[in-house]
Short mmCIF file of C-alpha atoms and ligand atoms in Angstrom, two decimals:
data_model
loop_
_atom_site.label_atom_id
_atom_site.label_comp_id
_atom_site.label_asym_id
_atom_site.label_seq_id
_atom_site.Cartn_x
_atom_site.Cartn_y
_atom_site.Cartn_z
CA MET A 1 -7.96 8.91 12.08
CA GLN A 2 -7.58 10.57 8.69
CA SER A 3 -9.60 13.80 8.74
CA GLN A 4 -12.15 14.83 6.14
CA GLU A 5 -9.88 17.75 5.29
CA GLU A 6 -6.98 15.38 4.55
CA LYS A 7 -9.22 13.31 2.28
CA LEU A 8 -10.19 16.45 0.39
CA LEU A 9 -6.52 17.36 0.04
CA TRP A 10 -5.89 14.07 -1.78
CA GLN A 11 -8.74 14.81 -4.19
CA GLU A 12 -7.25 18.26 -4.75
CA ARG A 13 -3.76 16.87 -5.42
CA TRP A 14 -5.19 14.61 -8.09
CA HIS A 15 -7.23 17.45 -9.53
CA LYS A 16 -4.17 19.68 -9.78
CA GLY A 17 -1.98 16.89 -11.14
CA GLN A 18 0.28 16.98 -8.06
CA THR A 19 1.24 13.31 -8.09
CA GLY A 20 4.97 13.53 -7.52
CA TRP A 21 5.03 10.14 -5.75
CA ASP A 22 4.01 8.34 -8.95
CA GLN A 23 6.85 6.34 -10.49
CA GLY A 24 5.18 5.84 -13.84
CA ALA A 25 5.71 2.08 -13.59
CA ALA A 26 5.75 -0.70 -11.03
CA HIS A 27 8.29 -0.20 -8.26
CA PRO A 28 11.63 -1.88 -9.11
CA GLY A 29 11.59 -3.55 -5.68
CA LEU A 30 8.24 -5.26 -6.26
CA PRO A 31 9.68 -8.55 -7.60
CA LEU A 32 11.89 -8.86 -4.51
CA LEU A 33 8.95 -8.16 -2.21
CA VAL A 34 6.87 -10.82 -3.97
CA LEU A 35 9.75 -13.30 -3.79
CA HIS A 36 10.03 -12.85 -0.03
CA ALA A 37 6.26 -12.93 0.39
CA HIS A 38 6.29 -16.40 -1.22
CA ARG A 39 9.48 -17.63 0.43
CA GLU A 40 9.24 -16.39 4.00
CA GLY A 41 5.54 -15.53 4.13
CA GLY A 42 4.09 -18.53 2.29
CA LEU A 43 2.12 -16.36 -0.15
CA PRO A 44 0.03 -18.71 -2.31
CA ASP A 45 0.14 -18.57 -6.11
CA ARG A 46 -2.95 -16.78 -7.39
CA ALA A 47 -3.43 -14.94 -4.12
CA ALA A 48 -6.25 -12.47 -3.51
CA PHE A 49 -4.67 -9.05 -2.84
CA PHE A 50 -6.19 -5.83 -1.54
CA SER A 51 -4.42 -2.53 -2.06
CA ALA A 52 -5.59 0.81 -0.67
CA GLY A 53 -4.53 4.14 -2.14
CA CYS A 54 -3.51 2.55 -5.41
CA GLY A 55 -3.22 5.79 -7.40
CA ARG A 56 -2.51 4.84 -11.03
CA ALA A 57 -2.13 1.20 -9.91
CA HIS A 58 1.19 0.42 -11.58
CA ASN A 59 2.15 -2.02 -8.82
CA GLU A 60 -1.28 -3.59 -8.61
CA ALA A 61 -1.30 -4.24 -12.37
CA GLN A 62 2.08 -5.93 -12.02
CA LEU A 63 0.74 -8.16 -9.23
CA ALA A 64 -2.22 -9.08 -11.44
CA ARG A 65 0.14 -9.93 -14.30
CA LEU A 66 1.93 -12.30 -11.93
CA GLY A 67 -1.32 -14.24 -11.66
CA HIS A 68 -2.80 -12.74 -8.50
CA THR A 69 -6.20 -11.09 -8.28
CA VAL A 70 -6.06 -7.54 -6.96
CA ARG A 71 -8.80 -5.25 -5.69
CA ALA A 72 -7.23 -1.81 -5.88
CA LEU A 73 -8.97 1.13 -4.24
CA ASP A 74 -8.49 4.88 -4.22
CA LEU A 75 -10.73 7.61 -2.90
CA SER A 76 -9.95 9.83 -5.85
CA GLU A 77 -12.22 9.35 -8.86
CA GLU A 78 -9.52 10.93 -10.99
CA ALA A 79 -6.91 8.42 -9.80
CA ILE A 80 -9.15 5.50 -10.67
CA ALA A 81 -10.08 7.05 -14.02
CA GLU A 82 -6.38 7.37 -14.87
CA ALA A 83 -5.64 3.84 -13.66
CA ARG A 84 -8.50 2.52 -15.81
CA LYS A 85 -7.13 4.34 -18.83
CA ILE A 86 -3.76 2.59 -18.43
CA TYR A 87 -4.73 -0.78 -16.96
CA GLY A 88 -8.47 -1.09 -17.61
CA ASP A 89 -7.96 -4.29 -19.59
CA CYS A 90 -5.56 -5.93 -17.13
CA GLN A 91 -6.88 -9.39 -16.21
CA GLY A 92 -7.36 -9.91 -12.49
CA LEU A 93 -7.20 -6.22 -11.58
CA GLU A 94 -10.32 -4.58 -10.13
CA LEU A 95 -10.07 -0.79 -9.88
CA THR A 96 -12.49 0.77 -7.41
CA ILE A 97 -13.30 4.20 -6.02
CA GLY A 98 -13.68 4.10 -2.24
CA ASP A 99 -12.45 4.99 1.20
CA LEU A 100 -10.16 2.41 2.75
CA PHE A 101 -11.64 3.05 6.19
CA GLN A 102 -15.03 1.74 5.04
CA ILE A 103 -15.01 -2.02 4.80
CA GLU A 104 -17.59 -3.16 2.29
CA THR A 105 -19.79 -6.24 2.60
CA GLY A 106 -17.81 -9.30 1.61
CA GLU A 107 -14.44 -7.69 2.27
CA ALA A 108 -13.97 -8.86 5.86
CA LYS A 109 -11.36 -11.65 6.05
CA ALA A 110 -11.49 -11.94 2.26
CA TYR A 111 -7.86 -11.45 1.26
CA ASP A 112 -4.66 -13.48 1.34
CA ALA A 113 -2.53 -10.36 1.25
CA ILE A 114 -2.44 -6.59 1.48
CA PHE A 115 -0.08 -4.61 -0.73
CA ASP A 116 1.11 -1.19 0.40
CA ARG A 117 3.32 1.29 -1.39
CA ALA A 118 3.04 4.89 -0.19
CA MET A 119 -0.28 4.48 1.63
CA LEU A 120 0.92 3.87 5.18
CA CYS A 121 3.59 6.51 4.56
CA ALA A 122 0.95 8.90 3.22
CA LEU A 123 -0.98 8.89 6.50
CA PRO A 124 -0.15 11.02 9.52
CA PRO A 125 1.35 8.80 12.23
CA ASP A 126 -1.76 9.14 14.43
CA ALA A 127 -3.85 7.50 11.68
CA ARG A 128 -1.58 4.49 11.21
CA ALA A 129 -3.14 2.19 13.81
CA VAL A 130 -6.66 2.73 12.41
CA TYR A 131 -5.34 2.06 8.91
CA LEU A 132 -3.66 -1.14 10.03
CA ASP A 133 -6.87 -2.27 11.76
CA ALA A 134 -8.79 -1.68 8.52
CA MET A 135 -6.27 -3.81 6.63
CA ARG A 136 -6.13 -6.52 9.31
CA ASP A 137 -9.92 -6.83 9.21
CA ARG A 138 -9.74 -7.60 5.47
CA LEU A 139 -7.11 -10.31 5.87
CA LYS A 140 -7.78 -13.99 6.25
CA GLU A 141 -6.11 -15.57 9.25
CA GLY A 142 -2.46 -15.97 8.40
CA GLY A 143 -2.76 -13.35 5.67
CA LEU A 144 0.19 -11.16 4.73
CA PHE A 145 0.83 -7.44 4.77
CA CYS A 146 3.45 -6.74 2.08
CA ALA A 147 4.91 -3.26 2.14
CA ILE A 148 7.35 -0.97 0.42
CA LEU A 149 8.03 1.70 3.04
CA PHE A 150 10.00 4.93 3.20
CA ARG A 151 12.68 4.81 5.87
CA PHE A 152 13.95 8.30 5.17
CA VAL A 153 12.46 11.09 3.09
CA GLU A 154 13.61 14.62 2.41
CA THR A 155 10.67 16.96 1.91
CA LYS A 156 9.70 20.46 2.97
CA SER A 157 6.27 19.30 4.12
CA ASN A 158 4.25 16.17 4.90
CA PRO A 159 3.02 13.80 3.62
CA PRO A 160 5.00 11.60 3.14
CA TYR A 161 5.86 10.37 6.62
CA SER A 162 8.74 7.95 6.95
CA ILE A 163 8.60 4.84 9.11
CA ASN A 164 11.62 2.83 10.23
CA GLU A 165 11.86 -0.77 11.42
CA ALA A 166 11.50 0.04 15.13
CA GLU A 167 8.43 2.20 14.52
CA ALA A 168 6.90 -0.48 12.32
CA LEU A 169 7.53 -3.21 14.89
CA ALA A 170 5.74 -1.08 17.50
CA LEU A 171 2.85 -0.44 15.09
CA PHE A 172 2.35 -4.02 13.88
CA GLY A 173 2.72 -5.15 17.49
CA ASN A 174 1.44 -8.51 18.61
CA ASP A 175 -1.13 -8.93 15.84
CA PHE A 176 1.52 -9.62 13.20
CA VAL A 177 4.74 -11.59 12.95
CA LEU A 178 7.55 -10.09 10.89
CA CYS A 179 8.48 -12.69 8.25
CA TYR A 180 10.98 -10.63 6.30
CA ALA A 181 12.52 -7.14 6.28
CA GLY A 182 15.22 -5.82 4.01
CA SER A 183 16.62 -2.61 2.57
CA LEU A 184 16.20 -1.50 -1.02
CA PRO A 185 18.52 0.75 -2.95
CA ALA A 186 16.79 4.16 -3.15
CA THR A 187 14.91 4.58 -6.42
CA PRO A 188 15.87 7.63 -8.47
CA VAL A 189 12.21 8.62 -8.87
CA PRO A 190 10.82 10.36 -6.91
CA ALA A 191 13.91 12.14 -5.62
CA PHE A 192 12.45 12.89 -2.17
CA ILE A 193 12.74 9.24 -1.17
CA LYS A 194 16.19 8.71 0.26
CA GLU A 195 15.87 5.24 1.79
CA GLU A 196 13.30 2.50 1.31
CA TRP A 197 12.73 -0.91 2.81
CA ILE A 198 10.45 -3.83 2.18
CA SER A 199 8.72 -6.03 4.68
CA VAL A 200 6.34 -8.97 4.89
CA TRP A 201 4.18 -9.42 7.98
CA ARG A 202 1.90 -12.35 8.77
CA LEU A 203 -1.33 -11.94 10.70
CA ARG A 204 -1.12 -14.25 13.68
CA GLY A 205 -3.50 -17.10 14.28
CA ALA A 206 -3.00 -19.39 11.30
CA PRO A 207 -1.11 -22.53 10.51
CA GLN A 208 2.38 -21.86 9.10
C1 SAM B 1 1.06 8.81 -1.98
S1 SAM B 1 -0.25 8.26 -2.98
C2 SAM B 1 0.32 6.60 -3.43
C3 SAM B 1 -0.33 6.06 -4.68
C4 SAM B 1 0.19 4.70 -5.14
N1 SAM B 1 0.11 3.70 -4.08
C5 SAM B 1 1.59 4.79 -5.67
O1 SAM B 1 2.49 4.18 -5.07
O2 SAM B 1 1.79 5.45 -6.70
C6 SAM B 1 -1.53 7.91 -1.79
C7 SAM B 1 -2.86 7.59 -2.44
O3 SAM B 1 -3.80 7.26 -1.41
C8 SAM B 1 -5.06 7.77 -1.76
N2 SAM B 1 -5.81 7.87 -0.50
C9 SAM B 1 -5.62 8.75 0.52
N3 SAM B 1 -6.49 8.51 1.50
C10 SAM B 1 -7.26 7.45 1.12
C11 SAM B 1 -8.36 6.76 1.70
N4 SAM B 1 -8.85 7.09 2.88
N5 SAM B 1 -8.90 5.73 1.01
C12 SAM B 1 -8.43 5.38 -0.21
N6 SAM B 1 -7.41 6.02 -0.82
C13 SAM B 1 -6.82 7.04 -0.17
C14 SAM B 1 -4.75 9.10 -2.45
O4 SAM B 1 -5.79 9.54 -3.28
C15 SAM B 1 -3.47 8.74 -3.22
O5 SAM B 1 -3.76 8.30 -4.53
#
């Protein structure tokens, strides 16, 4: 589980402007991820997305511009204030302050898809299963988990924590089916990310 101390550290990073993970725009691999989510995952048009740890919400705004509705959450008030400054008028994007581990009324089984960029990889490995449970509980049956993950990072300290395909398969386990996985060319920003990959996972228990 993510400790209270770790949560405070995120607030502090935002307060000090230490947001080196931020790419200043949607991730260049997002269109490819969305393509595979539609093609191999059966993502509906106008899907309802949930995204935890959205930061400035560049990716979530892009998803909303593609016609999806996105509830984007961050525990940092400063993150959400900054996201609202940039994307406050983006149709279909709801920017919310909150803790991803607390599922609000109406959120259970409410979403067609989860989007993740640098949230799973921001959590210590021993918090991953609880995070995934919190996301699974928000998904409708057959819902998708769409992720941009770090396969290899070069940093002096953590977070971030990388996750490779084998580790992800063990984590997603029997609850999810892997619909698609593929490598991305490393993005130049931020420089600490050396290898990235995208993946689309479907929650079991729904018609194909
Ligand atoms: C590495 S940043 C990634 C931000 C964004 N997804 C991006 O790609 O730019 C991780 C974000 O998760 C947020 N976060 C950490 N723990 C959280 C929690 N328990 N609930 C919601 N947000 C959390 C942090 O405040 C931070 O903005």
